[in-house]
Coordinates of C-alpha atoms in Angstrom, one line a residue:
M1 CA 119.1 -81.8 -147.0
T2 CA 121.6 -79.6 -149.2
A3 CA 124.5 -81.0 -150.9
V4 CA 126.8 -78.9 -148.4
E5 CA 125.5 -80.6 -145.5
R6 CA 125.5 -84.0 -147.1
E7 CA 129.3 -83.6 -148.1
A8 CA 129.8 -82.3 -144.4
R9 CA 128.4 -85.1 -142.7
V10 CA 130.2 -87.7 -144.9
T11 CA 133.4 -85.8 -143.9
L12 CA 132.4 -86.2 -140.3
S13 CA 131.9 -89.9 -140.8
R14 CA 135.3 -90.3 -141.5
V15 CA 136.7 -88.2 -138.9
V16 CA 134.4 -88.6 -135.6
E17 CA 134.5 -92.0 -134.2
P18 CA 130.9 -93.4 -133.5
G19 CA 129.2 -92.7 -130.2
D20 CA 131.4 -89.5 -129.3
E21 CA 129.2 -87.2 -127.3
V22 CA 131.7 -84.4 -127.1
C23 CA 131.9 -84.1 -131.0
G24 CA 128.3 -84.7 -131.1
R25 CA 127.1 -81.9 -129.0
W26 CA 129.9 -79.7 -130.9
I27 CA 128.2 -80.8 -134.4
R28 CA 124.7 -79.9 -132.9
E29 CA 125.6 -76.4 -131.6
V30 CA 127.5 -75.2 -134.7
G31 CA 126.0 -77.8 -137.5
A32 CA 128.0 -79.9 -139.4
P33 CA 129.3 -77.4 -142.5
E34 CA 130.5 -75.3 -139.7
A35 CA 132.3 -77.9 -137.8
V36 CA 134.1 -79.2 -141.0
R37 CA 135.0 -75.4 -141.4
W38 CA 136.6 -75.6 -138.0
L39 CA 138.4 -78.6 -138.7
Y40 CA 140.0 -77.1 -141.8
G41 CA 140.5 -73.6 -140.5
N42 CA 142.2 -71.6 -137.7
L43 CA 139.1 -71.0 -135.6
G44 CA 140.5 -72.7 -132.4
Q45 CA 138.8 -75.6 -131.0
P46 CA 135.4 -76.7 -129.6
R47 CA 134.5 -76.3 -126.0
G48 CA 135.4 -79.3 -123.9
M49 CA 137.9 -80.8 -126.3
T50 CA 141.4 -81.5 -125.6
D51 CA 144.4 -80.6 -127.3
T52 CA 145.3 -84.3 -128.2
R53 CA 141.7 -85.1 -129.5
W54 CA 141.5 -82.0 -131.7
A55 CA 144.9 -82.8 -133.1
G56 CA 143.8 -86.2 -134.0
L57 CA 140.5 -85.0 -135.3
R58 CA 142.2 -82.4 -137.7
A59 CA 144.7 -85.1 -139.0
R60 CA 141.8 -87.5 -139.8
A61 CA 140.3 -84.7 -141.5
A62 CA 143.5 -84.0 -143.5
R63 CA 142.9 -87.4 -145.1
A64 CA 139.1 -87.1 -145.6
A65 CA 138.1 -87.2 -149.1
P66 CA 133.8 -87.3 -149.2
E67 CA 133.8 -87.3 -152.9
R68 CA 135.9 -90.4 -153.0
D69 CA 133.7 -92.1 -150.1
L70 CA 130.5 -91.3 -152.0
A71 CA 132.2 -92.6 -155.2
L72 CA 133.0 -95.8 -153.4
A73 CA 129.7 -96.0 -152.0
R74 CA 127.9 -95.7 -155.4
D75 CA 130.0 -98.4 -156.8
A76 CA 128.9 -100.9 -154.1
G77 CA 125.5 -100.0 -154.1
V78 CA 125.6 -98.0 -150.8
R79 CA 123.8 -94.8 -150.2
F80 CA 124.5 -92.1 -147.2
V81 CA 121.2 -91.2 -145.0
C82 CA 121.4 -87.9 -143.2
P83 CA 119.3 -87.2 -139.9
G84 CA 116.3 -85.4 -140.9
E85 CA 116.0 -87.0 -144.6
P86 CA 112.9 -89.2 -145.4
E87 CA 114.7 -92.5 -144.7
W88 CA 116.3 -91.3 -141.4
P89 CA 114.9 -93.5 -138.5
A90 CA 113.8 -90.8 -136.0
Q91 CA 114.0 -92.9 -133.2
L92 CA 117.9 -92.7 -133.5
D93 CA 117.6 -89.2 -132.2
D94 CA 116.9 -90.6 -128.9
L95 CA 120.6 -91.1 -128.4
G96 CA 121.0 -87.4 -128.2
D97 CA 124.6 -86.3 -128.9
A98 CA 125.8 -89.8 -129.3
R99 CA 123.5 -90.1 -132.6
P100 CA 125.2 -91.2 -135.8
V101 CA 126.2 -88.1 -137.9
G102 CA 124.8 -90.3 -140.6
L103 CA 124.4 -93.9 -141.7
W104 CA 125.8 -95.8 -144.9
V105 CA 123.0 -98.3 -146.1
R106 CA 123.0 -101.2 -148.4
G107 CA 120.1 -102.8 -149.6
P108 CA 116.9 -102.2 -151.4
A109 CA 114.4 -101.5 -148.7
G110 CA 113.5 -98.2 -146.6
L111 CA 115.4 -98.0 -143.6
R112 CA 112.8 -95.7 -141.9
L113 CA 109.8 -97.7 -142.4
W114 CA 111.4 -101.1 -141.6
A115 CA 112.6 -99.7 -138.5
L116 CA 109.4 -99.0 -137.2
R117 CA 108.4 -102.5 -136.6
S118 CA 111.7 -104.2 -135.9
V119 CA 113.2 -106.1 -132.8
A120 CA 116.8 -106.9 -132.1
V121 CA 117.8 -110.4 -131.5
V122 CA 121.4 -110.6 -130.1
G123 CA 123.5 -113.0 -127.8
A124 CA 126.7 -115.0 -127.5
R125 CA 129.0 -115.6 -130.5
A126 CA 130.1 -118.8 -129.1
C127 CA 126.6 -120.2 -128.5
T128 CA 125.4 -123.5 -127.8
E129 CA 123.3 -125.6 -130.2
Y130 CA 120.2 -124.8 -128.1
G131 CA 121.1 -121.0 -128.2
A132 CA 121.3 -121.2 -132.3
H133 CA 118.0 -123.1 -132.3
M134 CA 116.2 -120.5 -130.3
A135 CA 117.7 -117.4 -132.1
A136 CA 116.6 -119.2 -135.6
T137 CA 113.2 -120.1 -134.4
L138 CA 112.8 -116.5 -132.9
G139 CA 113.8 -115.0 -136.2
A140 CA 111.7 -116.9 -138.2
G141 CA 108.8 -116.6 -136.0
L142 CA 109.1 -112.7 -136.0
A143 CA 109.4 -112.6 -139.5
E144 CA 106.4 -114.6 -140.4
R145 CA 104.5 -112.2 -138.2
G146 CA 105.8 -109.2 -140.3
W147 CA 108.5 -108.0 -137.8
V148 CA 112.0 -107.0 -139.1
V149 CA 114.8 -109.0 -137.1
V150 CA 118.0 -106.7 -136.4
S151 CA 121.2 -108.1 -135.2
G152 CA 124.9 -107.5 -135.7
G153 CA 126.0 -109.9 -138.5
A154 CA 128.2 -111.7 -136.1
Y155 CA 128.8 -115.4 -135.5
G156 CA 126.6 -117.5 -133.2
I157 CA 123.3 -115.9 -132.0
D158 CA 123.5 -113.0 -134.5
G159 CA 124.0 -115.0 -137.5
A160 CA 121.2 -117.6 -136.4
A161 CA 118.7 -114.9 -135.9
H162 CA 119.4 -113.5 -139.5
R163 CA 119.1 -116.9 -141.3
G164 CA 116.0 -117.8 -139.4
A165 CA 114.3 -114.3 -140.8
L166 CA 115.8 -115.3 -144.3
G167 CA 114.8 -118.9 -144.3
A168 CA 111.1 -117.5 -143.5
G169 CA 111.2 -115.2 -146.5
G170 CA 111.2 -112.2 -143.9
A171 CA 113.0 -108.9 -143.6
T172 CA 116.5 -108.5 -141.7
V173 CA 118.9 -105.8 -140.9
A174 CA 122.6 -106.2 -140.1
V175 CA 124.0 -103.2 -138.2
L176 CA 127.9 -103.5 -138.7
A177 CA 130.9 -102.1 -136.9
C178 CA 132.7 -101.5 -140.1
G179 CA 132.1 -100.0 -143.5
V180 CA 129.2 -101.7 -145.1
D181 CA 131.1 -102.6 -148.3
R182 CA 133.4 -105.0 -146.4
P183 CA 131.4 -107.9 -145.0
Y184 CA 132.8 -108.8 -141.5
P185 CA 133.3 -111.5 -140.1
R186 CA 134.7 -113.0 -143.3
G187 CA 133.2 -116.1 -142.7
H188 CA 129.7 -114.4 -142.9
T189 CA 130.5 -112.8 -146.2
Q190 CA 127.8 -114.9 -148.1
L191 CA 125.1 -114.3 -145.4
I192 CA 125.8 -110.4 -145.3
T193 CA 125.5 -110.4 -148.9
R194 CA 122.4 -112.3 -148.9
I195 CA 121.0 -109.8 -146.4
A196 CA 122.0 -107.0 -148.6
E197 CA 120.0 -108.3 -151.4
Q198 CA 117.0 -109.5 -149.2
G199 CA 117.0 -106.9 -146.6
L200 CA 119.6 -104.1 -145.1
V201 CA 123.2 -103.6 -144.3
V202 CA 123.8 -100.6 -142.0
G203 CA 126.7 -98.9 -140.4
E204 CA 127.9 -95.6 -139.3
L205 CA 131.5 -95.9 -140.7
P206 CA 132.3 -95.1 -144.3
P207 CA 133.4 -97.6 -147.2
G208 CA 136.6 -99.5 -146.2
E209 CA 136.7 -98.9 -142.5
H210 CA 137.8 -101.9 -140.5
P211 CA 136.2 -102.8 -137.3
T212 CA 137.7 -102.5 -133.7
Q213 CA 136.7 -103.5 -130.1
S214 CA 135.2 -100.1 -129.1
R215 CA 133.2 -99.9 -132.4
F216 CA 131.7 -103.3 -131.8
I217 CA 130.5 -102.0 -128.4
L218 CA 129.4 -98.7 -129.8
R219 CA 127.5 -100.2 -132.8
N220 CA 125.3 -101.7 -130.1
R221 CA 123.6 -98.6 -129.2
V222 CA 122.5 -98.2 -132.7
I223 CA 121.0 -101.6 -132.4
A224 CA 119.1 -100.7 -129.3
A225 CA 117.8 -97.3 -130.5
L226 CA 116.7 -98.7 -134.0
T227 CA 114.4 -101.3 -132.6
R228 CA 111.2 -101.2 -130.3
G229 CA 113.1 -104.1 -128.1
T230 CA 115.8 -106.3 -127.8
V231 CA 115.8 -110.1 -127.0
V232 CA 119.1 -111.3 -125.7
V233 CA 119.6 -115.2 -126.5
E234 CA 122.5 -116.7 -124.4
A235 CA 124.9 -114.2 -122.9
A236 CA 127.6 -114.3 -120.2
Y237 CA 128.1 -111.9 -117.4
R238 CA 130.7 -109.9 -119.5
S239 CA 128.8 -109.9 -123.0
G240 CA 128.4 -107.2 -125.8
A241 CA 124.8 -108.5 -126.0
L242 CA 124.1 -107.0 -122.4
V243 CA 125.6 -103.8 -123.4
T244 CA 122.8 -103.6 -126.3
A245 CA 120.3 -104.7 -123.5
R246 CA 121.4 -102.0 -120.9
A247 CA 121.3 -99.3 -123.8
A248 CA 117.7 -100.5 -124.8
Q249 CA 116.6 -100.1 -121.2
R250 CA 118.1 -96.5 -120.9
L251 CA 116.3 -95.9 -124.3
G252 CA 113.0 -96.9 -122.7
R253 CA 112.7 -100.1 -125.2
F254 CA 111.5 -103.3 -124.3
T255 CA 114.2 -105.8 -123.0
M256 CA 113.7 -109.3 -123.1
G257 CA 115.6 -112.7 -122.2
V258 CA 115.3 -116.3 -123.5
P259 CA 116.2 -118.5 -120.3
G260 CA 118.6 -121.3 -120.6
P261 CA 120.0 -124.0 -118.1
V262 CA 120.8 -122.6 -114.8
T263 CA 124.1 -124.5 -115.0
S264 CA 125.4 -122.7 -118.3
A265 CA 127.9 -119.7 -118.0
L266 CA 126.4 -118.8 -121.2
S267 CA 122.9 -118.0 -119.9
A268 CA 124.3 -116.3 -116.7
G269 CA 124.0 -113.1 -118.2
V270 CA 120.6 -113.5 -119.3
H271 CA 119.4 -114.8 -116.0
E272 CA 120.8 -111.8 -114.3
M273 CA 118.9 -109.5 -116.5
L274 CA 115.6 -111.6 -115.9
R275 CA 116.1 -110.9 -112.1
G276 CA 116.0 -107.3 -113.1
E277 CA 113.6 -105.4 -115.5
A278 CA 113.8 -107.8 -118.4
V279 CA 111.0 -109.8 -119.3
L280 CA 111.2 -113.7 -120.2
V281 CA 110.1 -114.8 -123.4
S282 CA 110.3 -118.4 -125.0
D283 CA 108.9 -117.6 -128.5
A284 CA 108.2 -114.9 -131.3
A285 CA 104.5 -114.8 -130.1
E286 CA 105.3 -113.6 -126.5
V287 CA 108.0 -110.9 -128.1
A288 CA 105.3 -109.8 -130.6
E289 CA 102.7 -109.3 -127.5
L290 CA 105.3 -107.0 -125.4
V291 CA 106.3 -104.9 -128.4
G292 CA 103.6 -105.3 -130.8
D293 CA 100.1 -103.3 -131.3
M294 CA 97.3 -103.9 -129.2
G295 CA 95.9 -107.2 -130.3
E296 CA 98.9 -109.2 -130.7
L297 CA 98.6 -111.5 -127.9
A298 CA 100.6 -114.8 -127.3
P299 CA 98.2 -117.8 -126.8
D300 CA 97.4 -119.0 -123.6
R301 CA 100.4 -121.8 -122.3
R302 CA 98.8 -125.0 -121.1
G303 CA 99.6 -128.6 -121.5
P304 CA 97.6 -130.7 -124.2
V305 CA 93.9 -131.2 -123.3
L306 CA 93.2 -134.8 -122.3
P307 CA 89.9 -136.7 -122.8
R308 CA 89.2 -136.5 -119.2
D309 CA 89.7 -132.6 -119.0
L310 CA 86.1 -132.6 -120.8
L311 CA 84.3 -134.4 -118.4
P312 CA 82.0 -132.7 -115.7
P313 CA 83.5 -132.6 -112.2
D314 CA 81.2 -135.4 -110.7
A315 CA 82.3 -137.8 -113.3
V316 CA 86.0 -136.8 -112.7
R317 CA 85.6 -137.7 -108.9
V318 CA 84.0 -141.3 -109.9
L319 CA 86.8 -141.7 -112.0
A320 CA 89.5 -140.6 -109.7
A321 CA 87.9 -143.3 -107.1
L322 CA 88.3 -146.3 -109.4
P323 CA 91.5 -148.5 -109.0
A324 CA 94.1 -149.0 -111.5
R325 CA 94.4 -152.7 -111.0
D326 CA 91.8 -154.9 -109.2
P327 CA 87.9 -153.9 -109.8
A328 CA 86.1 -152.2 -107.0
G329 CA 82.4 -152.7 -106.1
T330 CA 80.1 -149.7 -106.9
E331 CA 79.5 -149.0 -102.8
E332 CA 83.3 -148.7 -102.3
I333 CA 83.5 -146.3 -105.3
A334 CA 80.8 -144.2 -104.0
R335 CA 82.4 -144.0 -100.7
R336 CA 85.7 -142.8 -102.1
A337 CA 84.0 -140.5 -104.5
A338 CA 81.8 -139.0 -101.8
T339 CA 78.7 -139.5 -103.4
S340 CA 75.3 -141.9 -103.4
T341 CA 75.7 -145.4 -104.7
D342 CA 72.9 -144.7 -107.5
D343 CA 74.9 -141.8 -108.6
A344 CA 78.0 -143.7 -108.7
V345 CA 76.3 -146.2 -111.0
G346 CA 75.0 -143.7 -113.3
R347 CA 78.4 -142.3 -113.7
L348 CA 80.2 -145.4 -114.2
Y349 CA 78.0 -146.3 -117.0
E350 CA 78.7 -142.7 -118.6
L351 CA 82.2 -143.5 -118.2
R352 CA 82.3 -146.9 -119.8
A353 CA 80.3 -145.6 -122.7
L354 CA 83.2 -143.1 -123.2
G355 CA 85.8 -145.7 -122.9
F356 CA 87.3 -144.7 -119.6
V357 CA 86.1 -147.8 -117.3
E358 CA 85.3 -151.4 -117.9
R359 CA 82.9 -153.9 -115.8
H360 CA 84.3 -157.0 -114.4
G361 CA 81.4 -159.1 -112.8
D362 CA 80.1 -156.7 -110.0
G363 CA 83.1 -154.7 -110.3
W364 CA 84.6 -151.9 -112.2
K365 CA 88.4 -150.7 -113.1
L366 CA 89.8 -148.4 -115.4
T367 CA 90.6 -149.6 -119.1
R368 CA 94.1 -150.1 -120.0
Q369 CA 94.5 -147.1 -122.1
V370 CA 93.6 -144.7 -119.2
T371 CA 95.8 -146.6 -117.1
A372 CA 98.6 -146.2 -119.4
S373 CA 97.8 -142.4 -119.8
G374 CA 98.3 -142.1 -116.1
G375 CA 94.5 -141.8 -115.2
G376 CA 94.7 -144.7 -112.3
D377 CA 95.5 -144.4 -108.7
R378 CA 98.2 -142.0 -107.5
E379 CA 99.2 -144.4 -104.6
G380 CA 102.6 -143.7 -103.1
C381 CA 102.5 -139.9 -104.8

């Protein structure tokens, strides 16, 4: 990357709004240095650009000062990463003409390597306690498995996911919709500062730039493109988190959702996703199984193993034939178990040795412990 190319892209990061595909196509066709020459010269305006937009870009260019932006970045411990450089994550190129002209990066780690094994965890800002718990648990679980947790640094699900990863001593990346030298939201200044120390803070906008509603929405495409998959934890029908999920689907990334109560409006958007192409996940192991390498399998899900699960089928049938309350004779037990009396007697003595049944005179019944655990008759069921 030449100094001229780098300076041109720093200038364009101040002039061009994130995700502007018209400008992106123009920069791709003529190159960043030539695009800057057009902005300051009298070469006409690019194809497909209106007079109003061109006038606005030139007005911005008149106030751009790349040397100042690079100096401010150095003072804040921020570097500028250009497409094609060793630290540039190649998966961002999947955005085509909506690809960032460059990224401002704050933090000690290498962005390209971290992005290779990363998952986005996003969701509602005004989340419930359940949502915050699930996001933090996912963040911690993914971090413990060596995954980088990527989110937007916002209140609610984003912050919980970041904190979960940090709490587990893992890696996390915050993608901001403003300059990475000014933490936003203000209430997350301490969190974002900690992310910059232990992880990475990334953004398309130069130092000092403030967030806007459109910048928040367009920032989400970077989160989706940067990661292998996106997990949505709580999102209403009109949620920015769903914008991230839809961008991930368009890019061919995995899209996952954590279900919530069907009565919760904050889970309605997630449930709608799950009715489509998204995959239901409940913990970090299931996320890793989907987005990870071969062999990263989630454990089989089943209830706790009970002592009776270890019994042979014949013994289970005899055990099921015993009453929970009054003792029963061996002939009755054999009839209910559909076996012979001799076989029933043998099984009963085995079950007594294992603590499942007890003898009362000529009859047999379940022990109190088995009855309490639900091993008795299912009368009325």
